[in-house]
Amino acid sequence: MLSVVVFLPLAAAVVLFAVPRVSARFARWWWVGVSAVEFALIVALWVAAPVSDGYVYEVNLRWIPSVSSGYHIGVDGLSLPLIALTGGLFLACAVYSLRQDKRVRSFAALFLFLETVSLGLFVALDLILFFVFFDLSIVAMYFVIAGWGHRDAARAAVKFFLYTFVGSLALLVGFIALYLSAAPHTFDIVELTRQNPLAGSGWAAGLILLALGVGFAIKTPTVPFHTWLPPAHTEAPAAGSAILAGVLLKMGTYGFVRIAMPILPEAWRRYALVFVIVGVVSVVYGALVALAQRDFKRMIAYTSVNHMGYIVLAVGAAGLVADSAVKARQLAVTGAVTQMVSHGLITGALFLLAGVLYERGGTYDLDRYGGLARTAPRFAGLTAVAAFASLGLPGFSGFIAEFQIFTGSLGAAPVATIVAFLGILITAALFLRAFQKVFLGPSQSAPAADLTVPEAVSITPLLVLTVVIGIFPRFLLDAIEPVSRSVLTLLAR
Amino acid sequence: MLDEDPSALLPEIILAVAAVVALLLGSYLPRERQWPVRLLTFLACAGGLVATVLAWPSPDRTVFGGTYAIDVATNAGRAIVLVAVVLTLGVSAREFRSSPRESELYVLVLLAALGTVLLTGANDLLLLVAAFLLASIPLYAMAGFAKDDTGTEGALKFYLLGALLGITMLAGATVLFGVGGATAYADIAKPLGSAPGVAVAVGFVGVFAGLLFKMGAVPAHFWVPDVTEGTRPPVAAFLTTVPKIGGVIAAYRLVASGMSETAVDWPLLIAIVAAVTMTLGNLAAFFQRNVRRLLAYSTISQVGYLLMAVVVATRSSLALPGLLFYVGAYTVTNLGAFAVVCALPKAPLIDDYRGLVRRRPWLAVSLAVCLLGLVGTPPTAVFVGKLTVFTAAFDGGFAWLVVVAAVNTVASVFYYLRWIAPAMRSTGDTEAPPVDKWAANTAYVATIASVALGPLAGVALGALHGDLALF
């Protein structure tokens, strides 16, 4: 069942390619239809999930037995919200791209392929399987940026590929080291978590954590590994940016919580302070650089660095043993996972809105716009909602996430957490400023058309969801909380 | 007791007989109708493959006084070489059809394939040298086959280097015979353990130098770019792929059987050769504009990764299956990339591939898949090969080599992307370039195989587990 969910988009992509002469119209609707079915399936999975502590819908087949690597997949409270986010964002992108007219068939096929890859990564319970999907996500996104990006897309795509590929190879080295340190050797995440193979081995565990940390930090991205992100985001097509920020960035933080923390608890605790510091620096640096941007899309890209920094801060704080209550650290982990979902929804929406802006004015330069609210009120309204959601106003999912992160981290890392508070202030300032410039004030450009139906239909549900999570977060937290409890238990070993 | 069972050598005998028959057939057929030779070559490969598969489950042994081993390495070597010859037939069918010496080409291909297979099974220094000669001499003739300037130059370079290193190899074998008192690996392993280290080292380096030449590894790599660029593309495909199969498997057998007990630190030596080979190949490939030259340097860097398995031949149980799988994966993927080059005879430069995806979408996809496969992107076969070889090297205590290889892999992405990126961009004119149908279809087959082998790696690696037959 889970395998069907993972590979359905891929099958749909193959169909799209195999049928010889499909019209662009058919390709668009096929893409939307498949994404809708896929999203419905994921929701059904969530609703029907049997309540249990471990993994559900688990499948474990032999794949490469000579290196003890198997096709092992399953979901728990950590991966369920993320695959739901993935399904939702891909559906939104499919709807948004209904107006797409440049090589629609390949575009749709590529996105369907990317959807399979992303889902596969979040359900993989085997390091090699995880790595396969991790690498394929890079390849697919490379073609999205190179094929459909604008302006300087080729360079940005190469930079993106090289940079994240470095990360993936660091990961591979770390994975091989983990494999060899386990007895018997295995790539199975569940088995490795159970074994805790590097307990008591000082520097080896530290080196492996360094390899994994670099790999995931590049993908996340945190300062100082973030430099690939702004060009990749600005040159990618709107739907590509939304997926890149909404789904692909989560692969890094997901890796921290799924692989690094449970398998290397001792090393994680020892070096937790490093993650706290990297997190805080990302928060403040990302916000400050975002403040300095004149380009709307670059600004959102840097706020991603800021928002992902909160997650790194939280998972780092969870590892600090400094006499903070278990309860608080648990709150930090829950907040981190909630932030992954929340950031995916909000940034996805923001990037799609940026795409709308580009469509109207042909540029992302904030100075070239003004007074758009008069001619495009719905556009202005949705952007306002997204901006307020992003700066973490109560009533939105971002507030729930950040509140938990701060409350959870404060006890463990008080100074860092207080510094990170500044990040919220700065993002508030920059979003208000940008909004003011583009939508209020005197009109600067030709009157722009308001949102079209596909645009509105794709962006609105994302923002509705952040409000729903912001007001009724229980359904999400109920899924996440058992996992953060068990992550902390594993971490305490 | 001597085991002189000729039926054990059925694939080799088929190749030898086919070469002789092809020569006779070629001299009786009219020049413009030599397709029966092609068919014969294909049938010989198919027959050899069937014989190999049938022989696979039978127990490991050596034949003819321990000089020739029949084990998993030999069987895998046979299978990979035969598949490579079939793919070479595919890429060369159109290019050499009704060329005046078509049948000679196939005779040379068959003889070189036979020599390569013998290299993989040679369990004796003298047989190793004989196989080296048989696997090399036909290649010199093939390199200059078109009788044009660039081909002749490449062939001459190839021949001179080959002659030099062949002599070195023979000298090395002589020294090893002198201190070991025998030529069979099984008999020299023990004496070499107590022989003077310097003499053993000199002998080993001499023999190994010849094998490095076969693989196209540093420092014996000079022929690779010149020959690859100068000769006809189908010949280049064969030359950069098939000799490597024999070279690395023979090197593995030499160190794992013959040198297993010496005090010479050959793992470190080979590790350095591997590191230098992959780095130099990658660096040199960076700014190549000619696609064949780029592929030539890429094959050099691939040898570096392959050698990693040889480094840990005696230290990790994953080394042999990893090596054999990687060689197979590399063969299919590299031939796939070359097949795309052969399919577009009018496109020698990277710039000529601009906008290929618009004009020849499937060829562009094949190219992207094969090149990304060479990078080691999962789930292609080369990824699994790299994974197992990296794991084996790590396991054998060569973590630094794994890191060097990982860094190199990242660097290699850069030049492969320099080729993929323009090919996948949809700009440029939409006029379709002339396409060699045979080569294009071969490219599709190789591409599908290189992707399919990845998920099937479990089965394949299972079949490749085993030990070398020593006695």
Tab-separated table of C-alpha atoms in Angstrom, chain A residues 17-18 63-67 69 102-103 105 128 131-136 139 142-143 146-147 154-155 157-159 161-163 165-167 169-170 172-177 179-180 185 187 208, chain B residues 318 357-358 362 365 368 372 375-379 383-384 386-388 390-392 394-395 402-403 405-407 409-411 413-414 417 420-421 424-426 454-459 461-462 465:
chain	number	residue	atom	x	y	z
A	17	PHE	CA	6.134	9.635	-21.607
A	18	ALA	CA	5.039	6.353	-23.113
A	63	TRP	CA	17.342	-5.829	-2.160
A	64	ILE	CA	21.124	-6.068	-1.975
A	65	PRO	CA	21.588	-8.775	0.633
A	66	SER	CA	25.360	-8.885	0.191
A	67	VAL	CA	25.605	-5.491	1.859
A	69	SER	CA	20.588	-3.288	2.373
A	102	LYS	CA	6.526	25.538	-21.987
A	103	ARG	CA	7.128	21.832	-22.657
A	105	ARG	CA	4.688	17.076	-20.836
A	128	ILE	CA	20.968	3.154	0.932
A	131	PHE	CA	20.537	7.859	-0.268
A	132	VAL	CA	19.063	6.740	-3.584
A	133	PHE	CA	16.122	9.078	-3.145
A	134	PHE	CA	18.321	11.830	-1.750
A	135	ASP	CA	20.511	11.814	-4.834
A	136	LEU	CA	17.660	11.479	-7.282
A	139	VAL	CA	19.104	15.164	-10.234
A	142	TYR	CA	18.729	20.075	-11.441
A	143	PHE	CA	16.687	19.439	-14.561
A	146	ALA	CA	18.188	24.041	-15.843
A	147	GLY	CA	15.235	23.317	-18.106
A	154	ALA	CA	22.283	27.034	-16.154
A	155	ARG	CA	24.869	28.367	-13.744
A	157	ALA	CA	21.600	24.662	-11.641
A	158	VAL	CA	25.224	23.537	-11.834
A	159	LYS	CA	26.003	25.284	-8.572
A	161	PHE	CA	23.978	20.236	-8.240
A	162	LEU	CA	27.634	20.430	-7.269
A	163	TYR	CA	26.967	21.834	-3.852
A	165	PHE	CA	26.163	16.550	-4.430
A	166	VAL	CA	29.119	17.266	-2.159
A	167	GLY	CA	26.690	16.932	0.712
A	169	LEU	CA	28.774	12.157	-0.898
A	170	ALA	CA	29.673	13.237	2.615
A	172	LEU	CA	27.493	8.350	1.677
A	173	VAL	CA	30.849	8.189	3.416
A	174	GLY	CA	29.076	8.576	6.743
A	175	PHE	CA	26.577	5.870	5.840
A	176	ILE	CA	29.336	3.444	4.862
A	177	ALA	CA	31.085	4.144	8.144
A	179	TYR	CA	27.404	0.248	8.077
A	180	LEU	CA	30.869	-0.973	8.937
A	185	HIS	CA	27.004	-4.904	9.173
A	187	PHE	CA	22.282	-0.319	6.365
A	208	ILE	CA	30.714	10.122	11.328
B	318	LEU	CA	33.295	-7.448	-0.578
B	357	VAL	CA	16.793	17.009	-26.341
B	358	ARG	CA	14.574	18.841	-28.838
B	362	TRP	CA	15.668	9.697	-26.555
B	365	VAL	CA	17.931	11.005	-22.305
B	368	ALA	CA	22.100	11.959	-19.546
B	372	LEU	CA	24.912	10.406	-14.581
B	375	VAL	CA	28.998	9.750	-11.907
B	376	GLY	CA	27.456	7.046	-9.765
B	377	THR	CA	23.970	8.453	-9.380
B	378	PRO	CA	21.617	5.927	-7.877
B	379	PRO	CA	19.894	3.723	-8.739
B	383	PHE	CA	26.211	3.478	-8.117
B	384	VAL	CA	25.919	-0.004	-6.626
B	386	LYS	CA	30.825	2.306	-6.359
B	387	LEU	CA	28.958	1.680	-3.150
B	388	THR	CA	30.320	-1.846	-2.759
B	390	PHE	CA	33.840	2.124	-1.443
B	391	THR	CA	32.535	-0.069	1.347
B	392	ALA	CA	35.186	-2.680	0.657
B	394	PHE	CA	36.621	1.429	3.912
B	395	ASP	CA	36.401	-2.040	5.387
B	402	VAL	CA	37.334	6.540	0.000
B	403	VAL	CA	37.408	10.226	0.854
B	405	ALA	CA	37.302	8.982	-4.342
B	406	ALA	CA	34.280	10.830	-2.979
B	407	VAL	CA	35.903	14.201	-3.608
B	409	THR	CA	33.263	11.938	-7.756
B	410	VAL	CA	32.041	15.417	-6.928
B	411	ALA	CA	34.655	16.930	-9.210
B	413	VAL	CA	30.044	15.844	-11.826
B	414	PHE	CA	31.266	19.156	-13.123
B	417	LEU	CA	27.258	18.365	-16.431
B	420	ILE	CA	24.566	17.119	-20.165
B	421	ALA	CA	23.492	20.725	-19.629
B	424	MET	CA	19.185	19.014	-22.274
B	425	ARG	CA	18.564	22.677	-23.018
B	426	SER	CA	15.796	23.205	-25.504
B	454	GLY	CA	20.986	-1.283	-10.241
B	455	PRO	CA	17.746	-2.559	-8.697
B	456	LEU	CA	18.784	-6.090	-9.704
B	457	ALA	CA	22.107	-5.700	-7.931
B	458	GLY	CA	21.055	-8.014	-5.143
B	459	VAL	CA	20.757	-10.958	-7.507
B	461	LEU	CA	26.055	-9.536	-6.386
B	462	GLY	CA	24.793	-12.800	-4.976
B	465	HIS	CA	30.251	-13.988	-4.383
